[in-house]
XYZ file of C-alpha atoms in Angstrom:
483
model
C 9.627 -16.735 -37.861
C 8.138 -13.382 -37.213
C 4.350 -13.184 -36.396
C 2.809 -9.927 -35.517
C 0.465 -11.354 -33.090
C 3.210 -12.856 -31.023
C 5.124 -9.512 -31.187
C 1.989 -7.735 -29.945
C 1.908 -10.082 -26.970
C 5.555 -9.718 -26.198
C 5.138 -5.927 -26.203
C 2.571 -6.113 -23.478
C 5.043 -8.004 -21.188
C 8.018 -5.403 -21.806
C 7.421 -2.960 -19.013
C 10.867 -1.658 -18.911
C 11.332 1.497 -21.265
C 14.963 0.498 -22.003
C 13.761 -3.041 -23.268
C 11.034 -1.437 -25.454
C 13.415 1.308 -26.717
C 15.884 -1.846 -27.732
C 12.984 -3.653 -29.460
C 12.086 -0.713 -31.785
C 15.718 -0.812 -33.266
C 15.423 -4.388 -34.355
C 13.874 -3.834 -37.761
C 10.939 -1.754 -39.226
C 8.313 -4.258 -38.562
C 9.436 -4.451 -34.785
C 9.635 -0.476 -34.686
C 5.959 -0.493 -35.814
C 4.943 -2.832 -33.077
C 6.912 -1.606 -30.180
C 7.004 2.090 -30.737
C 3.319 2.739 -29.740
C 3.748 0.818 -26.559
C 6.989 2.769 -25.739
C 5.205 5.865 -25.839
C 2.063 4.930 -24.180
C 3.549 5.574 -20.696
C 6.143 8.404 -20.777
C 8.264 9.625 -17.768
C 10.319 12.849 -18.272
C 12.989 14.256 -15.846
C 16.053 16.116 -16.178
C 18.078 12.838 -15.989
C 15.724 10.756 -18.033
C 14.684 12.383 -21.391
C 13.300 11.071 -24.580
C 14.635 12.580 -27.781
C 12.764 15.573 -28.721
C 12.478 14.287 -32.228
C 10.844 10.998 -30.982
C 8.687 12.959 -28.580
C 7.363 15.136 -31.303
C 6.637 12.280 -33.648
C 5.063 10.178 -31.194
C 3.292 12.791 -28.839
C -0.291 11.717 -29.843
C 0.542 8.466 -28.639
C 1.168 9.281 -25.050
C -1.630 8.389 -22.859
C 0.108 8.516 -19.447
C 2.695 11.212 -18.727
C 4.806 11.591 -15.497
C 6.878 14.655 -15.049
C 9.622 14.600 -12.470
C 10.546 18.115 -13.457
C 8.357 20.884 -14.602
C 11.195 22.386 -16.686
C 11.382 19.649 -19.239
C 10.011 20.301 -22.744
C 6.775 18.647 -23.752
C 5.287 19.028 -27.199
C 1.824 20.269 -25.804
C 0.419 21.074 -29.130
C 0.615 17.498 -30.476
C 0.274 15.697 -27.083
C -3.631 15.741 -27.056
C -4.568 12.244 -26.079
C -3.490 12.208 -22.419
C -5.447 9.930 -19.990
C -3.280 10.806 -16.977
C -0.874 13.376 -15.956
C 1.465 13.097 -12.771
C 3.652 15.962 -11.694
C 6.252 15.186 -9.010
C 8.394 18.028 -8.315
C 10.100 20.106 -5.651
C 10.893 22.913 -7.968
C 9.453 26.346 -7.934
C 6.575 26.979 -10.243
C 7.828 30.176 -12.254
C 5.452 31.852 -14.711
C 7.082 30.042 -17.516
C 6.552 26.565 -16.085
C 3.037 27.309 -15.090
C 2.224 28.488 -18.651
C 3.994 25.460 -20.196
C 1.891 22.975 -17.858
C -1.351 24.939 -18.425
C -0.820 24.700 -22.286
C -0.558 20.874 -22.038
C -3.612 20.782 -19.773
C -5.668 22.962 -22.436
C -4.856 20.635 -25.225
C -6.177 17.636 -23.102
C -9.636 18.604 -21.751
C -10.702 15.090 -21.877
C -7.992 13.944 -19.462
C -9.207 11.617 -16.703
C -6.706 11.917 -13.941
C -4.230 14.690 -12.840
C -1.927 14.086 -9.699
C 0.159 17.099 -8.393
C 2.863 16.479 -5.912
C 4.567 19.923 -5.319
C 6.684 20.911 -2.532
C 7.000 24.818 -3.313
C 5.460 27.546 -1.263
C 3.424 29.186 -4.203
C -0.286 28.039 -4.550
C -0.536 27.584 -8.432
C -3.894 28.996 -8.718
C -3.560 29.776 -12.319
C -2.687 26.135 -13.242
C -5.556 24.910 -11.091
C -7.859 27.196 -13.002
C -6.956 25.652 -16.196
C -7.425 22.141 -14.672
C -11.037 23.155 -13.936
C -11.736 23.364 -17.688
C -11.140 19.661 -18.076
C -14.618 18.212 -18.701
C -13.534 14.651 -18.646
C -11.572 14.904 -15.304
C -12.511 12.237 -12.864
C -9.595 12.012 -10.475
C -7.757 14.874 -8.985
C -4.885 14.520 -6.488
C -3.332 17.706 -4.828
C -0.293 17.431 -2.575
C 1.150 20.813 -1.708
C 2.292 22.604 1.602
C -0.157 25.491 1.265
C -3.419 26.034 -0.385
C -4.958 29.563 -0.629
C -8.839 29.943 -0.442
C -9.032 30.864 -4.072
C -7.212 27.526 -4.883
C -9.480 25.582 -2.456
C -12.586 27.047 -4.286
C -11.502 26.038 -7.568
C -10.756 22.329 -6.303
C -14.380 22.364 -4.733
C -15.826 23.510 -8.069
C -14.068 20.670 -9.788
C -15.197 18.176 -7.054
C -18.770 18.125 -8.351
C -17.709 15.994 -11.324
C -15.015 13.995 -9.679
C -15.106 10.330 -8.579
C -11.737 10.620 -6.740
C -10.415 13.681 -4.836
C -7.318 13.806 -2.799
C -6.179 16.942 -0.845
C -2.916 16.668 1.183
C -1.653 19.887 2.745
C -0.265 21.368 5.804
C -2.535 24.511 5.494
C -5.564 24.898 3.313
C -7.797 27.932 3.730
C -11.388 26.602 3.350
C -14.502 29.004 2.834
C -16.461 29.649 6.159
C -19.467 28.488 4.265
C -19.711 25.373 1.870
C -23.387 26.073 0.907
C -21.962 26.888 -2.624
C -21.168 23.040 -3.083
C -24.375 21.335 -1.948
C -23.305 17.802 -3.327
C -20.426 15.878 -4.951
C -22.703 13.255 -6.326
C -20.031 11.209 -8.261
C -17.621 11.015 -5.503
C -16.555 7.428 -4.682
C -13.004 8.022 -3.082
C -12.150 10.962 -0.745
C -8.634 11.375 0.600
C -8.244 14.221 3.082
C -4.896 15.133 4.912
C -4.969 18.729 6.154
C -3.550 19.179 9.609
C -4.450 22.819 10.361
C -8.150 22.667 9.274
C -10.901 21.902 11.894
C -12.475 18.313 11.632
C -16.030 19.875 11.351
C -15.081 21.141 7.792
C -14.218 17.863 6.434
C -17.399 16.286 7.999
C -19.438 18.604 6.223
C -17.580 17.924 2.894
C -17.853 14.068 3.475
C -21.618 14.620 4.230
C -21.992 15.908 0.686
C -20.820 12.513 -0.996
C -23.721 9.942 -0.944
C -22.053 7.589 -3.105
C -18.720 7.416 -1.254
C -17.105 4.115 -0.976
C -13.627 4.941 0.183
C -12.549 7.450 2.899
C -9.002 8.128 3.896
C -8.909 10.832 6.447
C -5.858 12.135 8.459
C -6.558 14.759 11.053
C -4.308 16.868 13.293
C -3.109 15.316 16.650
C -4.749 18.026 18.823
C -8.241 17.801 17.207
C -11.093 16.586 19.490
C -12.444 13.277 18.427
C -15.947 13.712 16.685
C -16.524 9.868 16.897
C -20.452 10.124 17.126
C -20.356 12.424 14.073
C -18.018 10.076 12.080
C -20.350 7.107 13.023
C -23.333 9.107 11.881
C -21.663 9.672 8.410
C -21.808 5.896 7.742
C -25.292 5.505 9.186
C -27.000 8.340 7.411
C -24.995 10.329 4.831
C -22.495 7.774 3.383
C -24.102 4.232 3.773
C -21.917 2.814 0.953
C -18.398 3.334 2.537
C -16.582 -0.093 2.598
C -12.812 1.139 2.746
C -11.827 3.142 5.614
C -8.585 4.737 6.768
C -8.683 6.832 9.840
C -5.123 8.020 10.926
C -6.690 9.573 13.984
C -4.313 9.407 17.008
C -6.842 10.599 19.592
C -9.522 8.028 18.925
C -9.936 5.714 21.738
C -11.157 2.168 21.896
C -14.966 3.083 22.305
C -14.452 5.626 19.386
C -13.385 2.956 16.962
C -16.279 0.656 18.092
C -18.836 3.435 17.586
C -17.442 4.095 14.099
C -17.083 0.473 13.047
C -20.709 -0.197 14.430
C -22.022 2.533 12.044
C -20.427 0.926 8.934
C -22.851 -1.377 6.877
C -19.830 -3.434 5.486
C -16.127 -3.095 5.442
C -13.790 -4.420 2.830
C -10.539 -2.585 3.849
C -9.730 -1.006 7.138
C -6.570 0.874 8.374
C -6.485 2.125 12.049
C -2.616 2.188 12.500
C -0.964 3.160 15.747
C -4.279 3.367 17.491
C -5.854 2.474 20.851
C -7.814 -0.265 18.989
C -9.061 -2.625 21.720
C -11.736 -5.153 22.933
C -14.636 -2.969 22.120
C -13.586 -2.185 18.703
C -12.724 -5.748 18.055
C -16.208 -6.782 18.919
C -17.587 -4.318 16.343
C -14.988 -5.416 13.895
C -16.019 -8.957 14.172
C -19.369 -7.975 12.283
C -17.186 -7.393 9.237
C -15.027 -10.423 9.341
C -16.941 -12.225 6.511
C -16.445 -9.272 3.992
C -12.928 -8.030 5.214
C -10.171 -8.134 2.610
C -7.516 -5.658 3.961
C -6.888 -4.968 7.531
C -3.898 -2.692 8.992
C -3.788 -2.619 12.780
C -0.163 -2.327 13.165
C 1.304 -0.907 16.310
C -2.001 -0.800 17.985
C -1.697 -1.064 21.708
C -4.889 -2.714 22.574
C -4.844 -5.605 20.182
C -4.135 -8.937 21.852
C -2.643 -12.037 20.593
C -6.006 -13.884 21.012
C -7.639 -11.304 18.861
C -4.964 -11.795 15.889
C -5.421 -15.506 16.165
C -9.370 -14.998 15.867
C -8.745 -12.667 12.792
C -6.595 -15.438 11.251
C -9.143 -18.156 11.890
C -12.278 -16.167 10.931
C -11.617 -13.999 7.795
C -11.702 -16.126 4.625
C -11.487 -13.232 2.338
C -8.407 -11.571 3.798
C -5.657 -10.829 1.282
C -3.624 -8.103 3.255
C -2.947 -8.194 6.976
C -0.852 -5.996 9.081
C -1.240 -7.179 12.631
C 0.612 -7.054 15.882
C 2.135 -9.912 18.049
C 0.764 -13.449 17.888
C 1.811 -15.893 20.738
C 2.379 -19.475 19.603
C 0.260 -20.646 22.511
C -2.785 -19.093 20.953
C -1.997 -20.612 17.475
C -1.549 -24.142 19.021
C -4.398 -23.774 21.426
C -5.327 -27.173 23.069
C -2.854 -29.372 21.375
C 0.036 -27.934 23.458
C 1.012 -29.294 26.978
C 2.333 -26.418 28.838
C 3.774 -28.515 31.569
C 5.404 -31.225 29.473
C 6.818 -28.505 27.025
C 5.707 -30.795 24.286
C 3.122 -30.616 21.369
C 0.487 -33.471 20.626
C 1.928 -34.068 17.063
C -1.116 -36.151 16.205
C -3.475 -33.091 16.777
C -3.844 -30.164 14.476
C -4.235 -26.506 15.853
C -7.545 -24.508 14.539
C -6.770 -24.009 10.872
C -6.106 -20.484 9.586
C -8.750 -19.751 7.019
C -7.342 -16.773 5.422
C -5.624 -18.766 2.763
C -5.881 -15.879 0.149
C -3.301 -13.785 1.997
C -0.690 -12.093 -0.307
C 0.646 -9.860 2.316
C 1.132 -10.746 6.089
C 3.071 -8.820 8.708
C 2.903 -10.338 12.306
C 5.327 -11.109 15.135
C 5.133 -14.618 16.339
C 6.472 -15.003 19.710
C 6.197 -17.363 22.895
C 8.613 -19.800 21.311
C 11.797 -19.116 23.290
C 13.058 -22.115 25.079
C 10.211 -24.274 23.520
C 11.048 -27.595 21.630
C 11.248 -27.738 17.884
C 7.902 -29.509 17.683
C 6.309 -26.175 18.529
C 8.134 -24.381 15.777
C 7.122 -27.105 13.359
C 3.424 -26.793 14.080
C 3.444 -23.001 13.653
C 5.300 -23.403 10.347
C 2.661 -25.850 9.097
C 0.071 -23.080 9.755
C 2.133 -20.599 7.684
C 2.464 -23.160 5.068
C -1.485 -22.957 4.542
C -0.960 -19.497 3.191
C 0.414 -20.569 -0.242
C -0.522 -17.352 -2.025
C 1.736 -15.046 -0.027
C 4.136 -12.959 -2.003
C 5.334 -10.895 1.133
C 5.777 -12.525 4.625
C 7.132 -10.492 7.554
C 7.549 -11.961 10.885
C 8.676 -9.051 12.879
C 5.862 -6.536 13.199
C 5.340 -4.373 16.113
C 7.390 -6.688 18.227
C 8.688 -6.123 21.850
C 11.666 -5.951 22.391
C 12.309 -3.312 19.494
C 13.379 -4.618 16.062
C 16.653 -2.569 16.410
C 17.988 -5.431 18.637
C 19.527 -8.149 16.645
C 19.474 -10.675 19.686
C 15.697 -11.232 20.095
C 15.590 -14.934 20.533
C 11.685 -15.295 20.890
C 10.697 -16.003 17.456
C 10.355 -18.782 14.796
C 13.605 -20.973 14.204
C 13.937 -20.752 10.384
C 16.174 -23.867 9.979
C 15.226 -27.045 8.147
C 15.665 -29.037 11.384
C 12.747 -26.807 12.921
C 10.479 -27.417 9.944
C 11.410 -24.710 7.506
C 10.739 -27.130 4.529
C 7.090 -26.880 5.493
C 7.023 -23.757 3.810
C 7.938 -25.382 0.429
C 4.255 -24.449 -0.509
C 5.100 -20.716 -0.638
C 5.921 -20.722 -4.425
C 4.851 -17.224 -5.046
C 7.056 -15.670 -2.154
C 8.952 -12.611 -3.210
C 9.884 -10.925 0.033
C 10.843 -12.624 3.335
C 11.433 -10.426 6.285
C 12.490 -11.556 9.767
C 14.580 -8.744 10.988
C 15.455 -8.632 14.507
C 14.936 -12.371 15.359
C 18.057 -14.560 16.301
C 18.883 -16.938 13.754
C 21.765 -19.467 13.250
C 21.094 -20.580 9.694
C 23.543 -22.862 7.853
C 24.290 -23.125 4.205
C 21.820 -25.810 3.447
C 18.902 -23.647 5.010
C 19.889 -20.729 2.741
C 20.291 -22.785 -0.376
C 16.884 -24.430 0.447
C 15.051 -20.989 0.485
C 16.794 -19.997 -2.861
C 15.496 -23.300 -4.459
C 12.242 -23.796 -2.982
C 10.866 -20.269 -3.618
C 11.408 -19.649 -7.385
C 10.087 -15.999 -7.125
C 12.215 -14.884 -4.160
C 13.850 -11.486 -4.626
C 14.716 -10.241 -1.256
C 15.440 -11.465 2.266
C 15.593 -9.066 5.144
C 17.158 -10.195 8.421
C 20.290 -11.602 9.876
C 20.711 -15.123 8.772
C 23.234 -15.750 11.414
C 24.493 -13.945 14.588
C 28.086 -14.491 13.567
C 29.164 -11.601 11.342
C 31.615 -13.608 9.019
C 29.035 -16.560 8.749
C 26.391 -13.850 7.983
C 28.477 -12.415 4.963
C 29.034 -15.917 3.560
C 25.386 -16.848 3.705
C 24.396 -13.491 2.111
C 26.764 -14.372 -0.788
C 24.868 -17.428 -1.422
C 21.612 -15.403 -2.031
C 23.486 -12.953 -4.062
C 24.785 -15.612 -6.389
C 21.246 -16.569 -7.013
C 20.162 -13.005 -7.879
C 18.482 -12.470 -4.453
C 18.936 -9.328 -2.382
C 20.105 -10.387 1.021
C 21.127 -8.761 4.144
C 24.495 -6.939 4.139
């Protein structure tokens, strides 16, 4: 039985181009169903080419095009319905290549997104000039080592009608005055990473975005922190910002606190490798009810107590990259430090972030403790039944390069590993750097209990020969394991 509706459903789930290509060869009816899907998203490179005949015949079906090389042939005259164009290349942009890309863009003035990642030294002003003619453009991402003033001015001209702008460059020459561009009224997402441009320039640009919701800003290490000015951005100029990523190594705890206090509501926050501490944490607590994504990895001032408070206070959290969490803070009052035992009748304070899909923390304070401690901690992890990625070795001390760190969870069935049977959606399990002495039954249990498991990262056993045998068990089940 061959039902067109069922073929259409199958086509939506075949994401691999080779599978789609194979489906087009089954018969004429299958060809009619799967060919449009095959050519909706096209990736072209010197090593991965569609036939020119197929491209010409189906160019009008291409909506999303990714070019890994700029010297590949694209039938620009018939490829006129692009919604997005991505260019990822380290090749030099010679005049012929620029002309070919410009022709493609000219035939797609209603294109919505252009993303250019280019490692060459030449600033492609001519191509950017063509991009500026795209009246339907809403997203523009530019990543290249050098941007001349003429190129920057073209980008700012386009920014007046953009919703998303990304500028990533080592050197970008901005005009001395930005008065020519009074406002970017549609801008919702701004990504800025230019290391040799003064922070004041970006502050002025950001102030021109009253509807901004997401800011990703990386600034040079030698820049003086304008914390008050940044805080003022969110109080006065950009009150709608709710996703914030500040890779700003010179920020101190009080700076983070001032910035967070200036934000009305935060959904996503990334302050990695920062001096995030007690003051910043107090300001962050105002956003616990709304927080969905938090990345404070490698932050020196974040304590175990703070990590535990996040786990017990942020019900909407889906992604969390934390630091070190001590088992004593997880177990709280139910532990007896002197007796080295845990009251098995009592339960620790529940983690409320049960919507977590990604979790990276380092759980410590377990070396020499009885297995009952491990079981209680594993019971807390078992509450997070939506996890697809679990990493138990974040910014741990001693460093992850040592294979002999014994202060971590015992991941054996006898220690309560089977409590994690609730993690049916787990895809990646990461415990690199933690001493383990797993046996075959432990590894087989993981492979059977977690049906979506694809990858295990970490030494299963300290003995090299046993490690290899255990890894083969995973490999036989189609799971990528440690070497």
